[in-house]
PDB file of C-alpha atoms in Angstrom:
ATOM      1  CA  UNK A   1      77.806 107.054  60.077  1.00 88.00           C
ATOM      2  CA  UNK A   2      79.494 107.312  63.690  1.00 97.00           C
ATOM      3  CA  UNK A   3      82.494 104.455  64.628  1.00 98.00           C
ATOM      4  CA  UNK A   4      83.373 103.840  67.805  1.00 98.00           C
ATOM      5  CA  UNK A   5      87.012 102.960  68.728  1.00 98.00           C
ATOM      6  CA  UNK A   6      88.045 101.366  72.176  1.00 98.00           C
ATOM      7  CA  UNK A   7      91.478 101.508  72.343  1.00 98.00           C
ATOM      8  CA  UNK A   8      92.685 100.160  75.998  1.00 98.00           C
ATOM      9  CA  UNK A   9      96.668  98.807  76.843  1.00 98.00           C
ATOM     10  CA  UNK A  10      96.797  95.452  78.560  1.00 98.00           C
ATOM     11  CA  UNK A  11      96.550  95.689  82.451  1.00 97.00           C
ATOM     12  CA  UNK A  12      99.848  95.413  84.912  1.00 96.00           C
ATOM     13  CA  UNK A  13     101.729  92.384  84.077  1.00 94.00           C
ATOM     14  CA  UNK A  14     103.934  90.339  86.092  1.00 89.00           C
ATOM     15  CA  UNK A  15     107.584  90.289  85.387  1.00 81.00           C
ATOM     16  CA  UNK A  16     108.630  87.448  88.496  1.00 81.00           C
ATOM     17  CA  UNK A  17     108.646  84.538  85.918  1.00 78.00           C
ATOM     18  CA  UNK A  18     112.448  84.727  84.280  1.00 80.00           C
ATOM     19  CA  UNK A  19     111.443  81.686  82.340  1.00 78.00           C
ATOM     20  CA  UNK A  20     108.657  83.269  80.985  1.00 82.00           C
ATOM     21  CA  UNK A  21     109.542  85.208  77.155  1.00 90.00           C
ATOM     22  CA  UNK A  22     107.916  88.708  76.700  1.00 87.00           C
ATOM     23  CA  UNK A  23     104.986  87.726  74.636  1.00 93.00           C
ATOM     24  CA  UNK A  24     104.068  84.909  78.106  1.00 93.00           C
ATOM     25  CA  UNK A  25     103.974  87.094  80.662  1.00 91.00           C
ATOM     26  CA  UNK A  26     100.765  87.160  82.533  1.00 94.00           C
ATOM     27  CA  UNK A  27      98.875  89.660  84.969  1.00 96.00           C
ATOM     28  CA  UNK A  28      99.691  90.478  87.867  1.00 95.00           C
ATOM     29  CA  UNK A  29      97.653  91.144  90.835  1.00 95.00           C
ATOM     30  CA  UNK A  30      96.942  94.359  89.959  1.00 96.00           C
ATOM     31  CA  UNK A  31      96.201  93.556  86.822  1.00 97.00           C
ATOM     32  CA  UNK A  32      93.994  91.234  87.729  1.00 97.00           C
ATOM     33  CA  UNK A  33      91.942  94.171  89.529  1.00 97.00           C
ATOM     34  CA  UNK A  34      91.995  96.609  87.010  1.00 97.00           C
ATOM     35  CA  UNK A  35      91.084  94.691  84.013  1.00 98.00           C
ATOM     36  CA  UNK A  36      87.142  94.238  85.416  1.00 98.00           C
ATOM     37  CA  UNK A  37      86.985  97.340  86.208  1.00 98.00           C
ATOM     38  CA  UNK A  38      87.774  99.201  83.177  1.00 98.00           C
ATOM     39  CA  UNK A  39      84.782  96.329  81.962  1.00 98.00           C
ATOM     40  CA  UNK A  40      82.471  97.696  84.377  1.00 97.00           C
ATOM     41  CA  UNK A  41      83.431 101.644  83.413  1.00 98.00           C
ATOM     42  CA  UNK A  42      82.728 100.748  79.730  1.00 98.00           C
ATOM     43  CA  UNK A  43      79.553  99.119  80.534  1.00 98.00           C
ATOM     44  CA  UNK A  44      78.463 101.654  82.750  1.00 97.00           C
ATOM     45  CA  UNK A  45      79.099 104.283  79.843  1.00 98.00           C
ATOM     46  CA  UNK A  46      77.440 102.302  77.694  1.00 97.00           C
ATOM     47  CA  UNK A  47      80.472 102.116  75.510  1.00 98.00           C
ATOM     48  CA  UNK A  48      80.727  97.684  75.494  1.00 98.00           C
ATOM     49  CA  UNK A  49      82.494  96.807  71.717  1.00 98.00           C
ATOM     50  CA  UNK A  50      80.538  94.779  69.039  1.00 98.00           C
ATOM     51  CA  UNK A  51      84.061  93.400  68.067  1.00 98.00           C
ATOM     52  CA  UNK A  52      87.740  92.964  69.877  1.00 98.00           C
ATOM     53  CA  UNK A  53      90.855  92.983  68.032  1.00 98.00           C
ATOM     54  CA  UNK A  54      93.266  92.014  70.774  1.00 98.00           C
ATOM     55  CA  UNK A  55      97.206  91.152  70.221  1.00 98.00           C
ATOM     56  CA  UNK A  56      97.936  87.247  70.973  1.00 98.00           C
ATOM     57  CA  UNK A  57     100.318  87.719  73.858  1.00 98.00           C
ATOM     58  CA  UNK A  58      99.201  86.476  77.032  1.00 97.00           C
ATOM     59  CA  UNK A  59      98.355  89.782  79.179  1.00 97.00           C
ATOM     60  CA  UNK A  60      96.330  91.198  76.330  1.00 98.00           C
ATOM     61  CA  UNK A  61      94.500  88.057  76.053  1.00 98.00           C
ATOM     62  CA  UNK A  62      93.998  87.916  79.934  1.00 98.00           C
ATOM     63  CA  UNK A  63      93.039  91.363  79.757  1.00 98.00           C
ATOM     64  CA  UNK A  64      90.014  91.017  77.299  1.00 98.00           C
ATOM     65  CA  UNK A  65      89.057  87.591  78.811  1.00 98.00           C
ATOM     66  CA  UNK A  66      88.667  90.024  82.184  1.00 98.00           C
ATOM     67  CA  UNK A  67      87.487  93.340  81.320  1.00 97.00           C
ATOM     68  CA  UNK A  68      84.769  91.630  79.129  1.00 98.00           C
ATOM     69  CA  UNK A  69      83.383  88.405  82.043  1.00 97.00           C
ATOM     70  CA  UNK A  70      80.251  90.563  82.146  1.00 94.00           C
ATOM     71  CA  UNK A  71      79.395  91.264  78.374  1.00 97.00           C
ATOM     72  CA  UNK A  72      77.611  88.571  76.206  1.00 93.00           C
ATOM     73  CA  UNK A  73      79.562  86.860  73.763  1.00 94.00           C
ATOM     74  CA  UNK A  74      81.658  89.594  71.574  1.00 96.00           C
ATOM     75  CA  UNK A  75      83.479  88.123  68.353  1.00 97.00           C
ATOM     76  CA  UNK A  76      87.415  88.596  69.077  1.00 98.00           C
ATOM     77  CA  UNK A  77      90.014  87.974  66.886  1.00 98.00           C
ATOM     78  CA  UNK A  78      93.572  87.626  68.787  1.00 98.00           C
ATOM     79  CA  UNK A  79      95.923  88.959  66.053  1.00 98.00           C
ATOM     80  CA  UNK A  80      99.805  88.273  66.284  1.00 98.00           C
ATOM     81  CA  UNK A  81     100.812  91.698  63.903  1.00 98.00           C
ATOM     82  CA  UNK A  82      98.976  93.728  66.994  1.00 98.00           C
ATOM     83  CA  UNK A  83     101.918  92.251  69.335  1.00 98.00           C
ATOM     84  CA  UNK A  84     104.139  95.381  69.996  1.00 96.00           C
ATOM     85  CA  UNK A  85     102.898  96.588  66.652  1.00 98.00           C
ATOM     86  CA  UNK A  86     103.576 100.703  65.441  1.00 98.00           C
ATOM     87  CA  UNK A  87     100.692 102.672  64.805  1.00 98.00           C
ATOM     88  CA  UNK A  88     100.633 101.994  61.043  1.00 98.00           C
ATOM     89  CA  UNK A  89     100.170  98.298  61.706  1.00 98.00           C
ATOM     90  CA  UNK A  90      97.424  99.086  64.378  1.00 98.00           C
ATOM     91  CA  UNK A  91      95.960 100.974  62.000  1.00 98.00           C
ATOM     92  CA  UNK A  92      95.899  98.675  59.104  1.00 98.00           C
ATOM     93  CA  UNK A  93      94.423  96.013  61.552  1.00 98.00           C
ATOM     94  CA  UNK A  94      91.961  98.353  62.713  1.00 98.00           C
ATOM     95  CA  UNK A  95      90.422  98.759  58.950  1.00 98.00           C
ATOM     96  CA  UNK A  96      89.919  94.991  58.649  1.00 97.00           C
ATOM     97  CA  UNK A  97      86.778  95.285  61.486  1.00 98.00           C
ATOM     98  CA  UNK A  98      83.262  94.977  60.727  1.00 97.00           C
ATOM     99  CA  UNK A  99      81.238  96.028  63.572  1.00 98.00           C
ATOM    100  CA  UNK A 100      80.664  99.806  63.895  1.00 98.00           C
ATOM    101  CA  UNK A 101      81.656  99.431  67.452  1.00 98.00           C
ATOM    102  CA  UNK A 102      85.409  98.500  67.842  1.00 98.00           C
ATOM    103  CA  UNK A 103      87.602  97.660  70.765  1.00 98.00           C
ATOM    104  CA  UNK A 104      91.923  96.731  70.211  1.00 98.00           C
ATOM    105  CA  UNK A 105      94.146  95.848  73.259  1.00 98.00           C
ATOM    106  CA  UNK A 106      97.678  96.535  72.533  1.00 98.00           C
ATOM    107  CA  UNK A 107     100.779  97.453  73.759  1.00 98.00           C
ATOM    108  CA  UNK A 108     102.913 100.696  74.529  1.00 97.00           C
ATOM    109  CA  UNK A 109     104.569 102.213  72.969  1.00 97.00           C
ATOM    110  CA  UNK A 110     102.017 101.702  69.932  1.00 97.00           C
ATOM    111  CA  UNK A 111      98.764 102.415  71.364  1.00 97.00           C
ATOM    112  CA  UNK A 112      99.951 105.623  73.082  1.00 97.00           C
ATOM    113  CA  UNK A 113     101.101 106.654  69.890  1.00 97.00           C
ATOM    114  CA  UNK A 114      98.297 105.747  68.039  1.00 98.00           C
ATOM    115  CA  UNK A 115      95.694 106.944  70.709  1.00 97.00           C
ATOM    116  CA  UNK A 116      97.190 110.652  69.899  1.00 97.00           C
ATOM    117  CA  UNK A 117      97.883 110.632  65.948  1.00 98.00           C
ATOM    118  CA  UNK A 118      93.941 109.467  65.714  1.00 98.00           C
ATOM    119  CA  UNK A 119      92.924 112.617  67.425  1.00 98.00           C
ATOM    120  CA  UNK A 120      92.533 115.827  65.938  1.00 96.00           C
ATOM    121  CA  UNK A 121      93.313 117.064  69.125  1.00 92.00           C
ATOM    122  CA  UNK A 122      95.108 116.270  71.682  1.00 85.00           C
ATOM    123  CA  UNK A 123      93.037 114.573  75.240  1.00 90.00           C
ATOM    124  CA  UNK A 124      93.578 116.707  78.416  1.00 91.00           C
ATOM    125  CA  UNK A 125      93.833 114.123  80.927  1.00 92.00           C
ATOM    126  CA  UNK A 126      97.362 114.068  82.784  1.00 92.00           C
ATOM    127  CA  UNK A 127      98.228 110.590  81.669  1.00 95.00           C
ATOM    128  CA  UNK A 128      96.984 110.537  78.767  1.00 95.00           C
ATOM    129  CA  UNK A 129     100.306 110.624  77.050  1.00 93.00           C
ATOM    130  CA  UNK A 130     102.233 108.128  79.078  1.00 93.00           C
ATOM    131  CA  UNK A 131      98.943 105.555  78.605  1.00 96.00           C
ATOM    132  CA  UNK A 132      99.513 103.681  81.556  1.00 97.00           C
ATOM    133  CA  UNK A 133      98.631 100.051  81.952  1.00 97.00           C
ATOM    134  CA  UNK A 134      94.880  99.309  81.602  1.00 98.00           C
ATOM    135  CA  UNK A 135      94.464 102.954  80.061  1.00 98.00           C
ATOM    136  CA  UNK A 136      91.259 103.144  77.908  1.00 98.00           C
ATOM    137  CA  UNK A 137      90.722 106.009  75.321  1.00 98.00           C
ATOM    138  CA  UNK A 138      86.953 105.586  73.739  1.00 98.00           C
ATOM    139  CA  UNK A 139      86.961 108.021  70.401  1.00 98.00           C
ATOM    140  CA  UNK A 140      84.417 108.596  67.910  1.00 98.00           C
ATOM    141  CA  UNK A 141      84.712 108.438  63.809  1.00 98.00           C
ATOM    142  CA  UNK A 142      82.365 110.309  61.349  1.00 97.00           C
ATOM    143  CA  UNK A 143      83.244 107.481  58.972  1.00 97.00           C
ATOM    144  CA  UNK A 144      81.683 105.118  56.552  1.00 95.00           C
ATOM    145  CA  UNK A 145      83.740 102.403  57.272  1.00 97.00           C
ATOM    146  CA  UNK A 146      87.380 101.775  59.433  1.00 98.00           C
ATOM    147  CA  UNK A 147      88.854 101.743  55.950  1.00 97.00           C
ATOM    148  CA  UNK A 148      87.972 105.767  56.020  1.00 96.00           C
ATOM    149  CA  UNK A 149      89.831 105.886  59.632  1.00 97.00           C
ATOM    150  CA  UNK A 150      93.036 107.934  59.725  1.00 97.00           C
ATOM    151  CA  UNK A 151      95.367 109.759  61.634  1.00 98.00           C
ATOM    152  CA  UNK A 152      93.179 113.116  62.760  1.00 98.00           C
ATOM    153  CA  UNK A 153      89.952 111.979  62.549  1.00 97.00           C
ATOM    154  CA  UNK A 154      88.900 110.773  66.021  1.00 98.00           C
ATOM    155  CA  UNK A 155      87.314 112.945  68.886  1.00 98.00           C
ATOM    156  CA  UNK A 156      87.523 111.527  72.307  1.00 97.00           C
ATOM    157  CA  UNK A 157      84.703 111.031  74.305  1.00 97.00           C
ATOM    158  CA  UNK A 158      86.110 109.925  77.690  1.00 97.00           C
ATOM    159  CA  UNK A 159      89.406 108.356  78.700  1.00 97.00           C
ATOM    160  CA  UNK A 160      90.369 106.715  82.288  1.00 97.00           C
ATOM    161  CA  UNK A 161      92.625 104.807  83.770  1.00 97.00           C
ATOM    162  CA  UNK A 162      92.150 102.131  86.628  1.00 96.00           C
ATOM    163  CA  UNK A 163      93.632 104.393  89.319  1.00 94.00           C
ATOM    164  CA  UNK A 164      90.291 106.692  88.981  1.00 96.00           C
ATOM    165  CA  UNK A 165      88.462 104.009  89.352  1.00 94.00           C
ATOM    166  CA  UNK A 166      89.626 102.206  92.572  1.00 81.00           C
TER     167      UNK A 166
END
């Protein structure tokens, strides 16, 4: 059996609010921009998620509620651990799914992280290791399950950021 893992950082948040705590802040206006179209690239590729495990702050939550306007109705569970999680906690989060199909929205430095220990090798793409905001790895599994999923298993199949896409 073949998994699919969508692993994409929240898009460009906006830091103007000093009232507003880390896990508050919200998009920006680029953000904003770059969120729908990373939705449309993943449609387009035919690479939409049966599932979304999204952290609970605000930008990845904005993020999903953007990049996936266009999508029918996709089961997403907004998890608190995935807030500024380590790979290991992504990880263990990302074994809980059921759909064969699987998209997280995290932050950095986590998903960068775990975006290249899931590869057996490393992506050539020339931000691929700094993951910018709204950066979007799509890998494949020859698993049985996400509980099978480790660290050198994946292949990519594509990765993009939002910049290649304006």
């Amino acid at each position: 059996m073949t998994l699919r893992l969508v692993l994409t950082r929240h898009a460009k948040s906006d830091w103007d609010n000093p009232l507003d705590t880390d896990h508050q802040r919200r998009l920006n206006a680029r953000g904003k921009r770059a969120a729908p179209l990373i939705g449309h690239w993943l449609t387009e590729k035919g690479y939409v998620p049966q599932e979304a495990l999204v952290s609970d702050a605000t930008r990845t939550r904005e993020t999903w509620s953007l990049l996936s306007a266009e999508w029918p109705q996709i089961p997403a569970r907004f998890d608190p651990a995935l807030y500024h999680a380590c790979p290991d906690v992504m990880l263990r989060v990302l074994r809980s799914a059921k759909a064969s199909n699987v998209m997280m929205i995290g932050h950095n430095p986590g998903i960068a992280t775990l975006a290249a220990l899931l590869l057996r090798k490393p992506y050539a793409h020339s931000s691929f290791s700094r993951y910018p905001t709204c950066a979007t790895l799509v890998a494949e599994f020859d698993a049985e399950n996400w509980s099978a999923v480790g660290y050198d298993t994946g292949v990519a199949l594509d990765f993009i950021v939002p910049r290649e896409l304006e």
